[in-house]
XYZ file of N, CA and C in Angstrom:
768
model
N 16.336 34.550 9.648
C 16.989 34.306 8.806
C 17.873 32.870 9.302
N 17.970 31.931 8.349
C 18.624 30.999 9.172
C 20.294 30.914 8.468
N 21.281 30.861 9.685
C 22.682 31.331 9.958
C 23.248 30.077 8.984
N 23.867 30.983 7.985
C 24.781 30.100 6.949
C 25.937 28.815 7.027
N 26.676 29.191 8.618
C 27.464 28.334 9.490
C 27.223 28.316 11.141
N 26.704 27.182 11.022
C 26.652 26.771 12.443
C 28.174 26.696 13.060
N 28.382 27.204 14.674
C 29.325 27.234 15.538
C 29.025 26.249 16.708
N 30.007 25.488 16.861
C 29.674 24.697 18.330
C 30.893 24.370 18.856
N 31.061 24.768 19.873
C 32.938 24.788 20.612
C 32.773 23.330 21.673
N 33.150 22.223 20.899
C 33.390 20.930 21.999
C 34.443 20.815 22.752
N 34.837 21.832 23.767
C 36.100 21.381 24.512
C 37.140 22.493 23.475
N 38.160 21.811 23.539
C 39.175 22.323 22.341
C 39.427 22.254 21.224
N 37.562 21.449 20.726
C 37.785 21.680 19.383
C 36.479 22.567 18.592
N 36.669 23.422 17.905
C 35.422 24.488 17.122
C 35.149 23.555 16.053
N 33.933 23.211 16.326
C 32.972 22.650 14.906
C 32.491 23.498 14.205
N 32.496 24.028 12.858
C 31.890 24.535 11.862
C 31.056 23.632 10.853
N 29.647 24.228 10.967
C 28.933 23.591 9.849
C 28.398 24.029 8.916
N 28.298 23.871 7.270
C 28.600 25.142 6.341
C 26.468 24.221 6.303
N 25.866 25.557 6.350
C 24.225 25.477 6.917
C 23.326 25.716 6.166
N 23.747 25.812 4.360
C 22.706 25.492 3.446
C 22.227 24.727 2.647
N 21.934 23.413 3.353
C 21.619 22.548 2.908
C 20.479 22.384 1.770
N 19.826 23.389 1.962
C 18.596 23.118 0.568
C 19.563 23.052 -1.108
N 20.831 24.153 -0.578
C 21.793 23.921 -2.077
C 22.816 22.776 -1.716
N 22.607 22.154 -1.462
C 24.049 21.568 -0.752
C 25.246 22.131 -0.532
N 24.923 23.071 0.675
C 26.192 23.887 1.101
C 26.669 24.719 0.285
N 26.082 25.004 -0.989
C 27.000 25.667 -1.688
C 27.370 26.607 -1.700
N 28.179 27.369 -2.121
C 29.378 28.592 -0.993
C 28.495 30.119 -1.708
N 28.588 30.855 -1.208
C 27.440 31.934 -1.460
C 28.568 32.941 -0.856
N 28.479 34.355 -0.946
C 29.091 35.656 -0.142
C 28.514 35.377 1.351
N 27.329 35.254 1.976
C 27.444 35.088 2.793
C 28.255 33.949 4.031
N 28.073 32.958 3.270
C 28.721 31.593 3.877
C 30.429 31.543 3.601
N 30.613 32.334 2.805
C 32.085 32.958 2.789
C 32.569 33.701 3.926
N 31.819 34.952 4.004
C 31.981 36.031 4.779
C 32.040 35.215 6.314
N 30.918 34.338 6.330
C 30.627 33.684 7.900
C 32.327 32.906 8.222
N 32.402 31.909 7.058
C 33.642 31.141 7.355
C 35.031 32.400 7.445
N 34.903 33.318 7.159
C 36.071 34.090 7.271
C 36.539 34.677 8.808
N 35.000 34.568 9.235
C 34.891 35.511 10.219
C 35.685 34.601 11.055
N 35.476 33.347 11.249
C 35.575 32.120 12.335
C 36.969 32.015 12.001
N 37.690 32.248 10.776
C 39.443 31.672 11.013
C 39.785 32.820 11.794
N 39.409 34.101 11.638
C 40.301 35.053 12.233
C 39.580 34.823 14.018
N 38.539 34.623 14.143
C 38.180 33.923 15.785
C 38.523 32.999 16.333
N 38.825 32.084 15.678
C 39.312 30.880 16.186
C 40.664 31.127 16.465
N 41.680 31.617 15.347
C 42.998 32.102 15.529
C 42.995 32.534 16.727
N 42.106 33.591 17.044
C 42.683 34.845 18.414
C 42.351 34.006 19.771
N 41.281 32.293 19.424
C 40.912 32.220 20.912
C 42.061 30.972 21.313
N 42.473 31.390 22.528
C 43.334 30.559 23.303
C 42.697 29.245 23.551
N 41.186 28.840 23.640
C 40.553 27.687 24.368
C 40.275 27.071 22.492
N 40.439 27.014 21.541
C 40.196 26.514 20.391
C 41.582 25.816 19.974
N 42.133 24.876 20.169
C 43.093 24.109 19.462
C 43.039 23.541 18.253
N 41.819 23.269 17.495
C 41.490 22.209 16.586
C 40.222 22.668 15.907
N 40.003 23.501 14.265
C 38.766 23.809 13.514
C 38.356 22.471 12.914
N 37.139 21.786 12.876
C 36.396 21.078 12.321
C 35.598 21.846 11.293
N 35.279 21.167 10.513
C 34.054 21.973 9.262
C 33.422 20.779 8.570
N 32.208 20.846 8.896
C 31.582 19.783 7.943
C 30.173 20.304 7.533
N 29.276 19.505 6.963
C 28.426 20.409 6.135
C 27.258 19.505 6.845
N 26.019 20.180 6.679
C 24.472 20.072 7.090
C 23.941 19.345 6.154
N 22.813 18.857 5.890
C 21.833 17.869 4.872
C 22.821 17.183 4.548
N 22.443 17.035 2.823
C 22.833 15.744 2.744
C 24.719 15.505 1.595
N 25.038 16.907 2.106
C 26.141 16.785 1.362
C 27.351 17.549 2.189
N 28.260 17.412 2.392
C 29.539 18.698 2.845
C 29.492 19.702 1.890
N 29.935 19.631 0.805
C 29.658 21.329 0.195
C 29.895 20.711 -1.280
N 28.769 21.051 -2.374
C 28.539 20.995 -3.740
C 29.356 22.148 -4.582
N 29.851 22.758 -4.075
C 31.148 24.022 -4.840
C 30.063 25.137 -4.909
N 30.142 25.987 -5.753
C 29.731 27.782 -5.701
C 28.367 27.549 -5.886
N 27.513 28.672 -5.637
C 26.407 28.664 -6.055
C 26.190 29.215 -7.512
N 25.774 28.172 -8.242
C 25.700 28.716 -9.757
C 24.389 29.997 -9.776
N 23.396 29.908 -8.811
C 22.415 30.746 -8.946
C 22.897 31.627 -8.992
N 23.894 32.544 -7.816
C 24.585 33.387 -7.516
C 25.157 33.996 -8.816
N 25.925 32.821 -9.372
C 27.137 32.830 -10.703
C 26.075 33.653 -11.520
N 24.912 33.389 -11.902
C 24.028 33.095 -12.887
C 23.565 34.972 -12.776
N 22.994 34.962 -11.715
C 22.683 36.541 -11.250
C 23.722 37.425 -11.728
N 24.916 37.114 -11.645
C 25.710 38.079 -11.587
C 26.237 38.076 -13.102
N 25.947 37.088 -13.722
C 26.269 37.159 -15.344
C 25.115 37.616 -15.800
N 23.970 37.558 -15.447
C 22.659 38.420 -16.116
C 22.321 40.020 -15.710
N 23.301 40.709 -14.847
C 23.306 41.935 -14.482
C 24.904 42.124 -15.190
N 25.323 41.714 -16.053
C 26.595 42.319 -16.720
C 27.899 42.242 -15.971
N 27.863 41.316 -14.759
C 28.823 40.958 -14.079
C 29.619 39.898 -14.196
N 30.170 39.336 -13.521
C 30.801 37.832 -13.426
C 31.228 37.354 -11.856
N 31.480 36.698 -11.571
C 31.875 35.864 -9.757
C 33.356 35.538 -10.014
N 34.005 36.796 -10.710
C 35.375 36.544 -10.505
C 35.863 37.227 -8.998
N 34.738 38.900 -8.973
C 35.197 39.044 -7.513
C 35.182 38.287 -5.996
N 34.198 37.772 -6.476
C 33.489 36.410 -5.246
C 34.537 35.374 -5.017
N 34.921 34.787 -6.676
C 35.958 33.721 -6.431
C 37.363 34.321 -5.982
N 37.865 34.964 -6.115
C 38.657 35.999 -5.642
C 38.684 36.094 -3.966
N 37.654 36.276 -3.503
C 37.350 36.115 -1.662
C 37.597 34.477 -1.631
N 36.911 33.743 -2.157
C 36.943 32.012 -1.943
C 37.999 31.701 -2.287
N 38.920 31.636 -2.517
C 40.639 31.743 -2.921
C 40.985 32.238 -1.699
N 41.138 33.506 -1.169
C 41.740 33.942 0.052
C 41.569 33.320 0.979
N 39.966 33.483 1.100
C 39.605 32.529 2.574
C 39.955 31.241 2.365
N 40.348 30.617 1.701
C 41.244 28.983 1.833
C 42.345 28.737 1.667
N 42.821 29.936 1.353
C 44.358 30.490 1.344
C 44.569 30.984 2.772
N 43.838 31.350 3.513
C 43.877 31.708 5.060
C 43.444 30.213 6.221
N 42.584 29.624 5.513
C 42.427 28.015 6.138
C 43.705 27.451 5.955
N 44.660 27.300 4.944
C 45.941 26.759 4.790
C 46.985 26.837 5.479
N 46.962 28.866 5.871
C 48.109 29.110 6.108
C 47.490 29.269 8.090
N 46.669 28.722 8.490
C 46.246 28.986 9.911
C 47.421 28.250 10.850
N 47.931 28.951 11.573
C 48.491 28.124 12.284
C 48.241 26.647 13.454
N 46.328 26.836 13.683
C 45.969 25.559 14.269
C 45.455 24.332 13.255
N 45.636 23.335 13.554
C 45.104 22.456 12.431
C 43.242 22.592 12.095
N 43.204 22.245 10.953
C 41.815 22.323 10.204
C 41.875 21.141 10.175
N 40.198 20.362 10.189
C 40.053 19.081 10.069
C 38.438 19.055 8.882
N 38.693 18.496 7.868
C 37.269 18.454 6.976
C 37.027 17.097 7.148
N 35.376 17.428 7.356
C 34.750 15.899 7.570
C 33.908 16.195 6.431
N 34.029 14.885 5.295
C 33.192 15.134 4.113
C 32.179 14.074 3.846
N 30.900 14.139 3.607
C 29.773 13.448 3.578
C 29.415 13.785 2.275
N 28.642 13.075 1.807
C 27.545 13.408 0.390
C 28.224 13.958 -0.713
N 28.453 14.631 -1.118
C 29.496 15.294 -2.191
C 30.296 16.316 -1.708
N 31.386 16.309 -2.015
C 32.522 17.288 -1.968
C 32.940 17.444 -3.158
N 32.727 18.646 -3.944
C 32.838 18.783 -5.355
C 33.048 20.259 -5.453
N 34.268 20.325 -6.479
C 34.616 21.666 -6.853
C 34.840 22.827 -5.080
N 34.168 24.048 -5.100
C 34.824 24.606 -4.037
C 34.573 23.895 -2.830
N 34.035 22.641 -2.619
C 34.034 21.926 -1.995
C 34.858 20.876 -1.492
N 36.097 20.712 -2.659
C 37.000 19.696 -2.601
C 37.850 21.061 -2.538
N 37.778 22.200 -2.691
C 38.892 22.985 -2.285
C 39.386 23.693 -1.084
N 37.964 23.498 -0.696
C 38.154 23.642 0.886
C 38.438 22.856 1.722
N 38.106 21.253 1.025
C 38.757 20.190 2.078
C 40.373 20.273 1.701
N 41.047 20.399 0.488
C 42.251 20.513 -0.062
C 42.989 21.889 0.915
N 42.336 23.078 1.563
C 42.764 23.869 2.044
C 43.275 22.876 3.674
N 42.585 22.101 4.028
C 42.873 21.897 5.680
C 43.492 21.083 5.555
N 43.664 20.789 6.659
C 45.324 19.856 6.786
C 45.051 18.146 7.146
N 43.765 17.845 7.593
C 43.632 16.729 7.855
C 42.019 16.388 6.915
N 41.900 14.970 6.490
C 40.527 14.962 5.644
C 39.937 13.422 6.001
N 38.536 13.825 7.033
C 38.010 12.378 7.147
C 36.646 12.469 5.999
N 36.564 11.141 5.968
C 35.449 10.971 5.022
C 34.898 9.904 5.142
N 33.547 9.732 5.294
C 32.010 8.840 4.692
C 32.988 8.375 3.501
N 32.380 6.711 3.603
C 33.106 6.051 2.285
C 32.587 6.010 1.169
N 31.171 6.859 1.208
C 30.017 7.018 0.254
C 30.185 8.070 -0.686
N 31.314 9.163 -0.195
C 31.035 10.618 -0.465
C 31.688 10.447 -1.850
N 31.330 11.183 -2.421
C 31.818 11.509 -4.046
C 32.483 12.741 -3.918
N 33.730 12.512 -4.806
C 34.488 14.070 -4.597
C 35.342 13.988 -5.582
N 35.536 14.972 -6.125
C 36.066 15.322 -7.406
C 36.089 17.162 -7.890
N 36.814 17.497 -8.582
C 37.289 18.982 -8.928
C 35.510 19.448 -9.535
N 35.048 18.443 -10.831
C 33.899 18.713 -11.093
C 33.596 20.079 -12.311
N 34.479 21.046 -12.196
C 34.639 22.226 -13.081
C 34.337 21.852 -14.343
N 34.877 20.842 -14.842
C 35.092 20.953 -16.121
C 33.828 20.472 -17.069
N 33.142 19.408 -15.804
C 31.995 18.824 -16.386
C 30.765 20.211 -16.528
N 30.892 21.431 -15.759
C 30.227 22.225 -16.126
C 30.916 23.507 -16.913
N 32.193 23.100 -17.684
C 32.429 24.246 -18.645
C 33.186 25.336 -17.833
N 33.648 25.021 -16.813
C 34.506 26.030 -15.752
C 35.868 25.716 -15.635
N 36.739 26.731 -15.133
C 38.002 25.939 -14.695
C 38.319 26.490 -13.465
N 38.830 25.814 -12.487
C 38.754 25.778 -11.067
C 39.404 27.553 -10.650
N 38.560 27.964 -9.620
C 39.192 28.936 -9.221
C 39.620 29.407 -7.746
N 39.467 28.358 -7.003
C 39.439 28.272 -5.893
C 40.893 27.329 -5.102
N 41.557 27.002 -6.064
C 42.757 26.230 -5.766
C 43.202 24.703 -5.624
N 41.755 24.278 -6.433
C 42.201 23.077 -6.464
C 43.464 22.532 -7.877
N 43.627 23.405 -8.918
C 44.539 23.206 -9.505
C 46.080 23.548 -8.917
N 46.079 24.398 -7.810
C 47.401 24.266 -7.511
C 47.815 22.875 -5.951
N 46.327 23.227 -5.627
C 46.904 22.239 -4.048
C 46.368 20.189 -4.741
N 45.828 20.281 -5.389
C 45.022 18.725 -5.890
C 46.204 17.800 -6.086
N 47.542 18.118 -7.221
C 48.095 17.286 -7.071
C 49.077 17.102 -6.022
N 49.758 17.817 -5.518
C 50.257 17.252 -3.832
C 49.323 16.830 -3.161
N 47.921 16.809 -3.199
C 47.442 15.935 -1.887
C 47.151 14.559 -2.620
N 46.962 14.366 -4.070
C 46.579 12.750 -4.668
C 47.458 12.388 -5.199
N 48.813 13.032 -5.618
C 49.408 12.680 -6.989
C 48.823 13.169 -8.262
N 50.126 13.002 -9.186
C 49.956 14.229 -10.252
C 48.684 13.429 -11.257
N 49.101 12.265 -11.279
C 48.376 11.246 -12.293
C 46.810 11.523 -11.845
N 46.865 11.220 -10.733
C 44.921 10.985 -10.289
C 44.669 12.644 -10.562
N 45.049 13.461 -9.851
C 45.033 15.168 -9.633
C 44.642 15.413 -11.403
N 45.177 15.347 -12.173
C 45.129 15.546 -13.845
C 43.413 14.830 -14.177
N 43.786 13.808 -13.984
C 42.337 12.682 -14.388
C 41.325 13.742 -14.146
N 41.268 13.876 -12.638
C 39.912 14.749 -12.322
C 39.956 16.198 -12.249
N 40.568 16.601 -12.385
C 40.654 18.373 -13.341
C 40.127 18.219 -14.671
N 41.166 17.446 -15.673
C 40.765 16.822 -16.840
C 39.242 16.552 -17.338
N 38.631 16.230 -16.402
C 37.369 14.890 -16.530
C 36.074 15.678 -15.951
N 36.580 15.991 -15.028
C 35.700 16.552 -13.991
C 34.804 15.452 -13.253
N 35.577 13.922 -13.507
C 34.960 13.283 -12.769
C 34.767 12.682 -11.311
N 33.542 12.473 -10.766
C 33.719 12.407 -9.122
C 34.066 11.029 -9.059
N 35.024 10.789 -8.214
C 35.016 9.528 -7.567
C 34.552 9.191 -5.895
N 34.413 7.855 -5.397
C 33.870 7.771 -4.213
C 35.056 7.571 -3.256
N 34.846 8.118 -2.220
C 36.085 8.457 -1.298
C 37.356 7.417 -1.171
N 36.732 5.885 -1.136
C 37.584 4.892 -1.266
C 38.339 4.752 -2.638
N 38.143 5.194 -3.374
C 39.341 5.904 -4.446
C 40.328 6.378 -4.519
N 40.243 7.332 -3.258
C 41.623 8.281 -2.610
C 42.016 7.124 -1.597
N 41.812 5.784 -1.116
C 42.870 5.085 -0.080
C 43.909 4.977 -0.085
N 44.000 4.764 -0.976
C 45.652 4.716 -1.504
C 46.786 6.183 -1.478
N 46.082 7.115 -1.585
C 46.673 8.353 -2.041
C 47.418 9.073 -0.357
N 46.560 8.862 0.520
C 47.274 9.571 1.725
C 46.651 10.784 1.996
N 45.853 11.160 1.296
C 45.196 12.367 1.322
C 43.953 12.597 2.384
N 43.453 11.142 2.579
C 42.307 11.067 3.675
C 42.851 10.465 4.620
N 42.820 10.916 6.054
C 43.277 10.321 6.729
C 41.903 8.937 7.226
N 41.072 8.919 7.128
C 40.068 7.879 7.735
C 38.814 7.770 6.815
N 38.840 6.596 6.150
C 37.377 6.662 5.201
C 36.553 5.503 5.686
N 35.153 6.001 6.335
C 34.628 5.007 7.587
C 33.174 5.242 6.919
N 31.812 4.399 7.374
C 30.417 4.099 7.244
C 30.526 5.707 7.759
N 29.257 6.474 7.070
C 28.794 7.210 7.001
C 28.339 7.675 8.690
N 27.732 6.404 9.386
C 27.578 6.344 10.761
C 28.423 6.629 11.851
N 29.946 6.403 11.264
C 30.894 6.643 12.262
C 31.813 7.857 12.010
N 31.127 8.289 10.907
C 32.121 9.783 10.290
C 32.508 10.607 11.844
N 31.644 10.885 12.695
C 31.285 11.769 13.639
C 32.129 11.344 14.422
N 31.997 10.180 14.848
C 33.246 9.846 15.889
C 34.331 9.632 15.519
N 34.352 9.579 14.489
C 35.969 9.297 14.018
C 36.772 10.356 14.078
N 35.764 11.401 13.465
C 36.466 12.600 13.256
C 36.553 13.450 14.980
N 35.744 13.016 15.400
C 36.169 13.555 16.830
C 37.061 13.056 17.596
N 37.482 11.576 17.532
C 38.783 11.116 17.714
C 39.622 11.959 17.435
N 40.012 11.865 16.395
C 41.150 12.943 15.514
C 41.093 14.274 15.668
N 39.918 14.926 15.918
C 40.567 15.999 16.309
C 40.917 16.170 17.889
N 40.644 15.600 18.775
C 40.941 15.172 20.051
C 42.631 15.040 19.844
N 42.775 13.765 18.979
C 44.351 13.698 18.795
C 44.992 14.913 18.800
N 44.569 15.798 17.634
C 45.331 16.907 17.128
C 45.319 17.745 18.370
N 44.099 17.661 19.330
C 44.102 18.809 20.123
C 44.942 18.353 21.609
N 44.779 17.182 21.620
C 46.106 16.849 22.907
C 47.375 17.288 22.491
N 47.906 17.493 21.137
C 49.381 17.949 21.036
C 49.429 19.597 20.525
N 48.580 20.151 20.983
C 48.755 21.800 20.856
C 49.278 22.226 21.660
N 50.202 23.176 21.077
C 51.691 24.171 21.614
C 52.170 24.826 20.758
N 52.692 25.837 21.442
C 53.019 26.458 20.343
C 54.315 26.260 19.379
N 54.718 24.495 19.532
C 55.756 24.104 18.700
C 54.990 23.547 17.803
N 53.696 23.190 17.802
C 52.433 22.572 16.900
C 52.209 23.836 16.182
N 51.888 24.844 16.639
C 51.918 26.329 16.075
C 52.853 26.293 14.959
N 53.677 26.438 15.675
C 55.026 27.062 14.677
C 55.135 25.739 13.134
N 55.282 24.360 13.745
C 55.513 23.648 12.703
C 54.565 23.399 11.948
N 52.809 23.961 12.197
C 52.105 23.709 10.648
C 52.508 25.208 10.090
N 52.962 26.246 10.595
C 53.093 27.456 9.543
C 54.132 26.895 8.668
N 55.482 26.457 9.124
C 56.485 25.870 8.657
C 55.963 24.894 7.792
N 55.135 23.521 7.824
C 54.741 22.753 6.775
C 54.203 23.602 6.240
N 52.989 24.432 5.964
C 52.710 25.557 5.077
C 53.247 25.847 3.848
N 54.654 26.457 4.739
C 55.812 27.030 3.809
C 56.397 26.438 2.910
N 56.522 25.064 3.492
C 57.068 24.204 2.647
C 56.381 23.563 1.600
N 54.859 23.291 1.953
C 54.313 22.300 0.811
C 53.761 23.802 -0.231
N 53.860 25.069 0.498
C 53.075 26.033 -0.409
C 54.416 26.970 -1.185
N 54.915 26.236 -1.605
C 56.234 27.372 -2.347
C 56.002 28.177 -3.456
N 55.649 29.165 -2.992
C 54.976 30.148 -4.123
C 53.920 29.947 -4.488
N 52.690 29.975 -3.790
C 52.013 29.266 -4.126
C 50.791 30.531 -4.800
N 50.829 31.674 -4.196
C 50.126 33.087 -4.140
C 50.439 33.319 -6.377
N 51.351 32.955 -6.911
C 51.579 33.123 -8.098
C 50.841 32.527 -8.837
N 50.563 30.880 -8.374
C 50.171 30.177 -9.013
C 47.952 30.262 -8.484
N 48.088 30.601 -7.847
C 46.246 30.521 -7.477
C 45.948 31.944 -8.197
N 46.933 32.840 -8.379
C 46.386 34.589 -9.089
C 46.323 33.982 -10.581
N 47.349 32.597 -11.447
C 46.940 32.493 -12.410
C 45.864 31.640 -12.666
N 45.355 30.733 -11.879
C 44.390 30.188 -11.662
C 42.846 31.106 -11.802
N 42.859 32.189 -10.964
C 41.701 33.127 -11.284
C 41.735 33.629 -12.593
N 43.034 33.932 -13.099
C 42.914 34.784 -14.290
C 42.147 33.449 -15.485
N 42.873 32.348 -15.056
C 41.905 31.193 -16.028
C 40.616 31.478 -16.032
N 39.668 31.292 -15.058
C 38.957 31.483 -14.877
C 38.327 32.819 -15.410
N 38.746 33.990 -15.249
C 38.174 34.938 -15.887
C 38.161 35.149 -16.737
N 39.420 34.503 -17.504
C 39.045 34.322 -19.128
C 38.505 33.228 -19.877
N 38.132 32.640 -19.579
C 37.231 31.363 -19.518
C 35.708 31.735 -19.332
N 35.274 32.518 -18.438
C 33.965 33.174 -17.632
C 33.122 33.343 -19.629
N 33.848 34.620 -20.146
C 33.005 34.978 -21.024
C 32.405 34.027 -22.000
N 33.027 32.602 -22.206
C 32.986 31.896 -23.085
C 31.130 31.671 -23.430
N 30.663 31.861 -24.654
C 29.137 31.918 -24.661
C 28.412 30.361 -24.082
N 29.267 29.339 -24.067
C 28.506 27.893 -23.766
C 28.460 27.860 -22.092
N 29.493 28.942 -20.988
C 29.409 28.535 -20.005
C 27.902 29.013 -19.573
N 27.777 30.085 -19.327
C 25.845 30.388 -18.857
C 25.156 29.458 -19.225
N 25.093 28.992 -20.091
C 24.219 27.840 -20.811
C 24.432 26.800 -19.833
N 25.450 26.416 -19.974
C 26.264 24.926 -19.495
C 25.790 24.764 -17.981
N 25.642 26.381 -17.151
C 25.000 26.244 -15.954
C 23.778 26.098 -15.319
N 23.272 26.949 -16.410
C 21.563 26.766 -16.355
C 20.852 25.637 -16.630
N 21.401 24.925 -17.639
C 20.856 23.254 -18.161
C 21.341 22.340 -16.764
N 22.225 22.439 -15.862
C 22.681 21.984 -15.045
C 21.837 22.507 -13.486
N 21.159 23.284 -13.507
C 20.395 23.872 -12.787
C 19.126 23.045 -12.903
N 18.574 23.049 -14.727
C 17.421 22.756 -14.875
C 16.830 20.960 -14.237
N 18.454 20.268 -14.261
C 17.886 19.433 -14.326
C 17.386 18.721 -12.889
N 16.950 19.645 -11.654
C 16.620 19.420 -10.989
C 17.624 19.516 -9.617
N 19.160 19.437 -9.791
C 19.720 19.621 -8.673
C 19.770 20.704 -7.594
N 20.125 20.040 -6.077
C 19.507 20.928 -5.426
C 20.200 22.473 -5.099
N 21.545 22.400 -6.092
C 22.232 23.757 -6.172
C 20.839 24.781 -6.882
């Protein structure tokens, strides 16, 4: 069985690669469980100073696995429990004492965007399509984008992305300060390696304390907001059009 998450230690940098390329690295239970275990492992490992997360195949991450969502729906359930775990996993990344770097290519949409928003530094190929995307499938966010996106890109752009579901190229975010480097895809991993090494060179108890402080300052009372986001998803899920919209999307031949 193919591992859903590949792990490679490159000196002080631990590289995690989402490894469901046939589904554009759509998030499912196995992938979130593997990611959650690596958060614990990296935090406890004195040899790891920085964690980088990237994607295999054509995309970084295209969001939640709609096949899993519809399977739950057809069995009379819903994905709220799974998305509660996703939200908690991303909150653990945001609260980690060691820096996390998101390395984006292809697509970073919905849950993929939310994973990137939980990281401290973002590096992107210039052709990456980025956006919340939920509303295009008649969904509302559940992994933190409504909470974290405004602080990352500004209120105006965040509202546009959330309320339209539009995807924009990484170059459209150049003026926001959210993406540290936007480069040609051929240069993506070399650039990410350099940025990770810069962060690793400053690894110290002081950096860890500062990272914790920044999380507390940036995320003043985020937990209630994240709970409200999940509640909004749960309220919206029973709408009869949601499952039909997801099926229609999958029938277009999208790899998810």
